[in-house]
XYZ file of C-alpha atoms in Angstrom:
480
model
C 20.942 -30.160 -38.173
C 22.881 -27.402 -39.480
C 21.699 -23.975 -39.846
C 22.602 -24.303 -43.457
C 19.607 -26.896 -43.939
C 17.861 -25.716 -41.320
C 17.804 -21.930 -43.389
C 17.280 -24.732 -46.389
C 13.968 -26.156 -45.858
C 12.796 -23.519 -43.587
C 12.478 -21.621 -47.018
C 10.267 -24.841 -48.596
C 8.968 -24.888 -45.011
C 9.510 -28.649 -44.603
C 8.380 -29.772 -41.397
C 12.071 -30.585 -40.901
C 12.610 -27.902 -38.725
C 9.435 -27.826 -36.540
C 10.531 -31.613 -35.612
C 14.757 -30.072 -35.460
C 13.170 -27.366 -32.750
C 10.932 -30.346 -30.871
C 13.943 -32.549 -30.723
C 16.459 -30.176 -28.977
C 16.905 -29.121 -25.693
C 16.699 -24.711 -24.877
C 19.847 -24.210 -25.151
C 20.217 -25.826 -28.478
C 17.420 -24.168 -30.129
C 18.836 -21.100 -29.547
C 21.123 -20.726 -31.934
C 18.403 -21.119 -34.581
C 16.157 -18.283 -33.436
C 17.955 -15.746 -35.584
C 17.301 -18.024 -38.395
C 13.204 -17.695 -37.301
C 13.278 -14.407 -37.005
C 14.842 -13.921 -40.297
C 11.558 -16.103 -41.118
C 9.544 -14.034 -39.685
C 10.911 -10.290 -42.255
C 10.349 -12.139 -44.733
C 7.350 -13.726 -47.059
C 8.181 -16.458 -46.528
C 6.172 -18.555 -49.397
C 7.244 -19.083 -53.195
C 4.105 -18.581 -54.493
C 1.304 -17.574 -51.590
C -2.012 -17.301 -54.208
C -1.991 -20.616 -54.504
C 0.101 -22.143 -51.466
C -1.558 -20.566 -48.829
C 0.726 -17.777 -46.549
C 3.424 -19.570 -43.606
C 1.957 -18.133 -40.987
C 0.984 -21.225 -39.520
C 4.496 -22.673 -40.078
C 5.902 -19.694 -38.514
C 3.843 -20.450 -35.404
C 4.541 -23.604 -34.700
C 8.411 -22.637 -34.915
C 8.314 -19.592 -32.801
C 6.384 -21.494 -30.230
C 9.706 -24.071 -29.893
C 10.713 -21.264 -28.122
C 10.930 -20.270 -24.098
C 10.774 -16.200 -25.223
C 8.130 -14.552 -27.911
C 8.071 -11.112 -27.687
C 11.415 -10.238 -29.877
C 9.513 -12.391 -32.454
C 6.581 -10.481 -32.002
C 8.866 -7.294 -31.769
C 9.774 -8.215 -35.765
C 6.141 -8.559 -36.425
C 4.496 -6.292 -35.458
C 7.339 -3.583 -37.219
C 6.437 -5.955 -40.193
C 2.839 -4.585 -40.076
C 2.809 -1.606 -40.067
C 5.302 -1.105 -41.877
C 3.978 -3.121 -44.856
C 0.632 -1.761 -44.418
C 1.692 0.579 -47.646
C 3.319 -2.340 -49.488
C 1.232 -4.812 -52.055
C 2.938 -8.315 -52.010
C 1.485 -10.958 -49.115
C 3.851 -9.900 -46.151
C 1.002 -8.198 -44.540
C -1.460 -10.727 -44.589
C 1.945 -13.297 -43.127
C 1.567 -11.303 -40.259
C -1.511 -10.693 -39.736
C -2.271 -13.391 -39.519
C 0.257 -14.927 -37.921
C -0.278 -12.573 -35.060
C -4.124 -14.154 -34.947
C -2.699 -16.847 -34.242
C -1.106 -15.689 -30.876
C -4.146 -14.017 -30.381
C -5.847 -17.338 -30.257
C -4.393 -18.618 -27.740
C -4.967 -15.340 -25.997
C -1.781 -13.425 -25.980
C -2.894 -9.524 -25.283
C -0.198 -8.369 -26.273
C -1.080 -9.380 -29.995
C -4.899 -8.609 -30.212
C -3.405 -4.686 -29.422
C -1.337 -4.891 -31.697
C -4.258 -6.121 -34.990
C -6.724 -3.455 -33.537
C -3.875 -0.826 -32.790
C -3.310 -1.918 -36.882
C -6.653 -2.269 -37.429
C -7.558 1.369 -36.255
C -4.174 2.893 -38.156
C -5.608 1.204 -41.748
C -9.431 2.939 -41.772
C -8.252 6.399 -40.760
C -5.930 5.562 -44.239
C -8.269 4.652 -45.968
C -11.084 7.237 -44.853
C -8.587 9.854 -45.714
C -7.471 8.481 -48.964
C -8.781 9.744 -52.667
C -6.967 8.444 -55.325
C -5.069 5.192 -56.060
C -2.107 4.348 -57.358
C -0.261 3.708 -60.262
C -2.479 1.457 -61.703
C -5.076 1.517 -60.088
C -3.177 -0.415 -57.560
C -4.585 0.023 -53.936
C -2.158 -2.006 -51.159
C -3.661 0.327 -47.819
C -7.013 -1.566 -48.986
C -5.679 -5.175 -49.919
C -4.341 -5.126 -46.443
C -6.937 -3.705 -44.051
C -9.348 -6.767 -45.916
C -6.386 -9.488 -44.598
C -7.212 -7.715 -41.562
C -10.328 -7.773 -41.298
C -10.745 -11.403 -42.513
C -8.089 -12.309 -40.037
C -9.984 -10.322 -37.160
C -13.357 -12.927 -37.939
C -11.809 -15.729 -39.069
C -8.804 -16.275 -37.391
C -8.671 -14.612 -33.776
C -11.424 -16.354 -31.382
C -13.006 -20.072 -31.385
C -16.058 -17.518 -29.323
C -18.489 -18.103 -32.486
C -20.582 -14.878 -30.632
C -16.994 -12.981 -30.003
C -16.747 -13.572 -34.001
C -19.800 -12.268 -34.357
C -19.711 -8.710 -32.704
C -16.691 -8.480 -34.335
C -18.155 -9.026 -38.458
C -21.331 -6.204 -36.943
C -18.103 -3.847 -36.038
C -16.444 -4.218 -39.369
C -19.669 -4.531 -40.893
C -20.327 -0.855 -39.979
C -16.834 0.741 -40.469
C -17.766 -0.664 -43.628
C -20.505 1.561 -44.503
C -19.683 5.233 -42.501
C -16.011 4.224 -45.596
C -18.831 3.215 -47.999
C -20.788 5.956 -47.283
C -18.255 8.965 -46.905
C -15.531 7.642 -49.496
C -16.271 8.217 -52.969
C -12.981 5.839 -53.832
C -14.376 2.548 -52.085
C -17.643 0.807 -53.162
C -18.496 -2.761 -51.980
C -16.473 -4.210 -54.803
C -13.691 -3.898 -52.301
C -14.404 -6.213 -49.393
C -16.267 -9.121 -51.178
C -13.269 -11.087 -50.274
C -14.076 -10.093 -46.235
C -18.310 -10.504 -47.229
C -17.242 -14.179 -48.972
C -14.932 -15.188 -46.212
C -16.909 -14.587 -43.083
C -19.947 -16.247 -44.730
C -18.203 -19.480 -45.451
C -16.334 -18.534 -41.093
C -19.913 -17.764 -39.199
C -22.417 -19.302 -42.299
C -24.606 -17.834 -45.655
C -28.162 -17.809 -42.819
C -26.448 -16.225 -40.041
C -24.960 -13.077 -42.081
C -28.889 -12.675 -43.722
C -30.596 -12.179 -40.194
C -27.927 -9.971 -39.421
C -27.672 -7.749 -42.288
C -31.680 -6.932 -42.261
C -32.225 -7.631 -37.930
C -34.859 -4.499 -37.820
C -32.222 -3.310 -35.698
C -28.842 -2.831 -37.602
C -27.832 0.753 -36.861
C -26.983 3.471 -39.992
C -24.090 2.707 -41.156
C -25.313 -1.357 -41.415
C -28.245 -0.697 -43.335
C -25.579 1.817 -45.423
C -23.198 -1.628 -46.117
C -26.449 -3.549 -47.266
C -27.760 -0.978 -49.444
C -24.234 -1.293 -51.865
C -24.557 -4.359 -51.121
C -27.676 -4.876 -52.803
C -26.896 -2.952 -55.135
C -23.651 -4.131 -56.352
C -24.979 -7.474 -56.908
C -28.161 -6.890 -59.475
C -25.768 -4.117 -61.595
C -23.204 -7.221 -62.292
C -24.980 -9.234 -64.195
C -26.007 -6.640 -66.858
C -21.733 -5.998 -66.964
C -20.887 -9.105 -67.158
C -24.167 -10.125 -70.476
C -22.014 -6.242 -71.356
C -18.313 -7.883 -71.416
C -18.823 -11.103 -73.588
C -19.709 -9.489 -76.000
C -17.615 -7.051 -76.616
C -14.737 -9.863 -76.686
C -14.165 -11.244 -80.440
C -16.346 -14.053 -81.789
C -14.277 -15.113 -84.778
C -10.123 -14.820 -85.696
C -10.858 -12.257 -88.784
C -11.932 -9.711 -85.412
C -8.912 -10.990 -83.387
C -6.861 -10.140 -85.709
C -8.400 -7.166 -87.704
C -8.244 -5.389 -83.470
C -4.880 -6.497 -82.999
C -3.860 -4.707 -86.462
C -5.505 -1.652 -84.706
C -3.375 -1.815 -81.865
C -5.233 -3.690 -79.104
C -3.298 -6.501 -77.407
C -5.304 -9.924 -75.851
C -6.557 -8.627 -72.563
C -7.760 -5.371 -73.821
C -9.879 -6.902 -76.362
C -10.264 -10.570 -74.714
C -8.969 -12.988 -72.324
C -6.124 -15.805 -72.489
C -8.958 -18.339 -71.904
C -10.704 -17.386 -75.979
C -8.783 -20.514 -77.857
C -10.079 -22.742 -75.261
C -13.695 -20.883 -75.199
C -13.656 -21.307 -79.116
C -13.054 -24.523 -79.278
C -15.820 -25.337 -76.818
C -18.105 -23.898 -78.802
C -16.940 -26.183 -81.617
C -15.020 -23.729 -83.651
C -11.392 -25.239 -84.211
C -11.944 -24.399 -87.709
C -11.110 -20.717 -85.557
C -8.905 -21.969 -84.253
C -6.788 -22.688 -87.633
C -7.703 -19.351 -88.714
C -5.854 -17.648 -85.406
C -2.583 -20.438 -85.881
C -2.624 -19.303 -89.672
C -2.082 -15.644 -88.643
C 0.321 -16.581 -86.765
C 2.689 -18.530 -88.830
C 2.251 -16.127 -91.331
C 2.742 -12.804 -89.145
C 5.357 -10.383 -90.339
C 5.602 -8.164 -86.794
C 6.787 -9.128 -83.991
C 3.576 -7.667 -81.533
C 1.106 -9.862 -83.426
C 2.761 -12.603 -83.525
C 3.377 -12.471 -79.178
C -0.312 -12.208 -79.206
C -1.748 -14.852 -81.155
C 0.855 -17.467 -80.243
C -0.688 -16.134 -76.492
C -3.809 -17.201 -77.068
C -2.246 -20.715 -78.567
C 0.388 -21.357 -76.685
C -2.411 -23.327 -74.201
C -2.948 -27.666 -73.534
C -6.629 -27.387 -75.905
C -4.446 -24.779 -78.788
C -1.274 -25.666 -79.100
C -1.759 -28.640 -81.500
C -2.743 -25.720 -83.815
C 0.610 -24.089 -84.727
C 2.989 -25.049 -86.869
C 5.615 -26.538 -85.415
C 8.494 -25.254 -87.578
C 7.653 -21.692 -86.511
C 7.785 -22.678 -83.019
C 11.368 -24.137 -82.944
C 11.894 -21.099 -85.099
C 10.521 -18.271 -82.457
C 12.493 -20.101 -78.815
C 15.208 -18.359 -80.265
C 13.729 -15.328 -81.236
C 15.175 -12.092 -79.394
C 11.159 -11.094 -78.445
C 11.479 -12.710 -75.020
C 7.436 -13.242 -74.602
C 6.846 -14.314 -77.433
C 10.160 -17.177 -77.359
C 8.445 -17.824 -74.180
C 5.485 -18.648 -75.246
C 6.902 -21.064 -78.596
C 8.636 -22.989 -75.547
C 5.927 -23.107 -73.431
C 3.150 -23.643 -76.516
C 5.875 -26.742 -77.190
C 5.969 -28.652 -73.834
C 2.471 -29.369 -75.217
C 3.273 -30.746 -78.417
C 3.739 -34.984 -78.831
C 5.836 -35.206 -81.422
C 9.160 -36.485 -82.897
C 10.738 -33.334 -83.529
C 9.897 -32.042 -80.550
C 11.946 -34.544 -78.873
C 14.742 -34.556 -80.967
C 15.007 -30.068 -80.490
C 14.529 -30.553 -76.739
C 17.476 -33.377 -77.016
C 19.531 -31.238 -78.386
C 18.987 -27.542 -75.728
C 20.204 -30.270 -73.117
C 23.689 -31.193 -74.910
C 23.451 -27.748 -75.619
C 23.145 -27.239 -72.009
C 20.564 -23.854 -73.447
C 17.459 -23.556 -72.133
C 17.536 -26.483 -70.335
C 13.690 -26.149 -67.986
C 11.875 -25.796 -71.484
C 13.816 -28.490 -73.041
C 12.892 -30.865 -69.089
C 9.239 -29.836 -70.413
C 9.487 -31.029 -74.361
C 11.256 -33.780 -72.903
C 8.493 -34.621 -70.122
C 5.734 -34.760 -72.172
C 8.197 -36.824 -75.390
C 9.508 -38.974 -72.565
C 10.907 -42.446 -72.951
C 13.059 -44.834 -70.459
C 15.347 -44.856 -72.577
C 16.052 -40.697 -71.933
C 15.735 -42.310 -68.367
C 19.056 -40.758 -67.418
C 19.859 -37.570 -69.128
C 16.603 -36.503 -67.380
C 16.936 -36.926 -63.845
C 19.734 -35.744 -64.189
C 18.306 -32.421 -66.632
C 16.468 -32.219 -63.761
C 18.634 -31.802 -60.817
C 20.767 -28.821 -63.100
C 17.502 -26.377 -63.005
C 18.382 -23.421 -60.676
C 15.717 -23.437 -57.923
C 15.451 -19.814 -56.859
C 12.204 -17.964 -55.983
C 13.983 -15.376 -58.634
C 14.322 -17.964 -61.220
C 9.916 -19.619 -61.983
C 11.431 -21.744 -63.705
C 12.101 -24.726 -62.503
C 9.032 -24.276 -61.043
C 6.831 -24.961 -64.654
C 9.869 -28.316 -65.250
C 8.541 -29.995 -61.610
C 5.081 -29.111 -63.063
C 5.615 -30.894 -66.682
C 7.662 -33.965 -64.752
C 4.474 -34.713 -62.346
C 2.087 -34.816 -65.214
C 4.791 -37.406 -66.775
C 4.321 -39.669 -63.770
C 0.170 -39.028 -64.621
C 0.347 -40.697 -68.005
C 0.265 -44.797 -68.321
C 3.598 -46.038 -68.941
C 7.053 -47.709 -67.713
C 10.586 -46.078 -67.576
C 9.188 -43.364 -64.308
C 12.285 -41.565 -63.038
C 11.032 -42.426 -59.182
C 14.136 -40.699 -58.326
C 12.890 -37.684 -58.652
C 9.566 -37.962 -56.441
C 11.707 -37.996 -53.494
C 14.274 -34.779 -54.978
C 11.190 -32.104 -55.466
C 10.208 -32.773 -52.378
C 13.435 -32.389 -50.750
C 14.011 -28.730 -52.675
C 10.669 -26.735 -54.234
C 9.756 -24.056 -52.877
C 6.237 -24.417 -53.680
C 4.588 -26.314 -50.713
C 1.280 -27.084 -53.441
C 3.480 -28.412 -55.685
C 5.297 -30.920 -53.596
C 1.349 -32.104 -52.038
C 0.668 -33.591 -55.579
C 4.847 -35.185 -54.625
C 3.986 -36.464 -51.384
C 0.609 -38.607 -53.362
C 2.356 -39.501 -55.787
C 4.958 -41.019 -53.322
C 2.642 -42.413 -51.621
C 1.305 -44.175 -54.473
C 4.390 -44.713 -55.676
C 4.846 -46.427 -51.521
C 8.084 -44.794 -51.192
C 7.123 -42.506 -48.410
C 8.846 -43.893 -44.932
C 7.677 -43.948 -41.494
C 10.619 -40.621 -40.857
C 8.772 -38.637 -43.918
C 5.495 -39.438 -42.673
C 6.172 -38.242 -39.283
C 7.969 -34.982 -40.772
C 5.074 -34.660 -43.164
C 3.165 -33.698 -39.808
C 4.762 -30.148 -39.475
C 4.597 -29.210 -42.840
C 3.670 -25.974 -43.766
C 1.266 -27.185 -46.615
C -2.702 -28.693 -43.921
C -3.057 -30.591 -47.350
C 0.478 -32.660 -46.631
C -0.045 -32.043 -42.702
C -3.725 -33.791 -42.771
C -2.552 -36.705 -45.387
C 0.576 -37.136 -43.879
C -1.302 -37.769 -40.530
C -3.859 -40.616 -42.147
C -0.668 -42.413 -44.105
C 1.288 -42.298 -40.233
C -1.765 -43.761 -38.771
C -1.872 -46.501 -41.101
C 1.490 -46.581 -41.406
C 1.274 -47.713 -37.942
C -1.467 -49.873 -37.527
C 0.226 -52.077 -40.639
C 3.095 -52.099 -38.273
C 1.605 -53.179 -34.739
C -0.260 -55.955 -36.751
C 3.044 -57.544 -37.513
C 4.215 -57.687 -34.488
C 1.275 -59.135 -33.474
C 1.234 -61.995 -35.995
C 5.127 -62.829 -35.175
C 4.710 -62.982 -31.900
C 1.433 -65.419 -32.315
C 3.103 -67.723 -34.621
């Protein structure tokens, strides 16, 4: 495996990298150490929110080297540097160290404890949030707390002790600083309940011998939970109930997101308010103000409501200089099955314009005759971290495989498997390949080291079935 191919596959989280290192001699592995160090020096996932961090994947790569100290040095430096940053870098490093702790690595444990105390001190001295209400130290501290309870130790009693320690610290922190409340650490609470069990957590929190700081934490939690229902009801009453109210509030300067969620159009449909959707579409068609037009389309450009907007208006808006309006117009067209949409998509491909959007539109209106140009168009879309248009296009290609019909471009499945940066999307590709019997023994072996744990589990089961069938064939041949 070349270094270039190794880096390409590592960015995607493919199991080929782990597999390649396993098959190398120690002296051969050294040439790839800088590449794994490079992977440890950045957030490797395309979208950690949906696919998770690549911590375990990096952990497996690192463990293929005899000396892991250089990797721990990079991770430690990044961990402390990333404490003040938003994003997923800190979470990746924190969880990665937790895996080494689970192996009994004392250095990794000391790094985590030191970082925990440092962050706790920073939070106790904070008195205001950053611009837009951001507080990255709080986010990162919660990731730290979750990793300490859920990922460091198999020993249940040890995890309980860590949970109790963190709860005491949180009780002191919330009591002493008005900047925080229970909501700021609710994910930690939920993760702990999942790891240790709700009944165990309730017993720990309501034991007669808990200290004052733990009682403070319990009080903050109960007060917040009791007020949440009334807040939810109050918030729901503020959302518009008709298309006219939506339009009037947009005219008054409000924006979608401030007055209502993007789900409002879907909510109208669930409430059997189809007429209100048609009214929104009418307001969109007639509205000259691009900002208001854009906000109206945001409510309609989804799978449930995209049938309503005027087709000519959508096609015209794809060419708008208002980029956000153009983007949502393309999104809406991607949900429409209509000859006009298909013709427009083919015209765009002919002109080599908006290729990813054209692929999405053609996927919704695919015909077997489109196979060759469709495959070519998909392969022309640039795949980068910065440009996510390929991501939407790949999703829409997979939607094509979900509907009945012949002439599907199944050759795109191995292509998307090898090239997508998103391991969550790759999982759907892998399962579709499995349904179509496109998975080879070699691919299944590789997939058992994929960055996506669900792919690993799926490949493991498939490989076992594959092996059993192979043995049965051999046995039958011998008997014959």
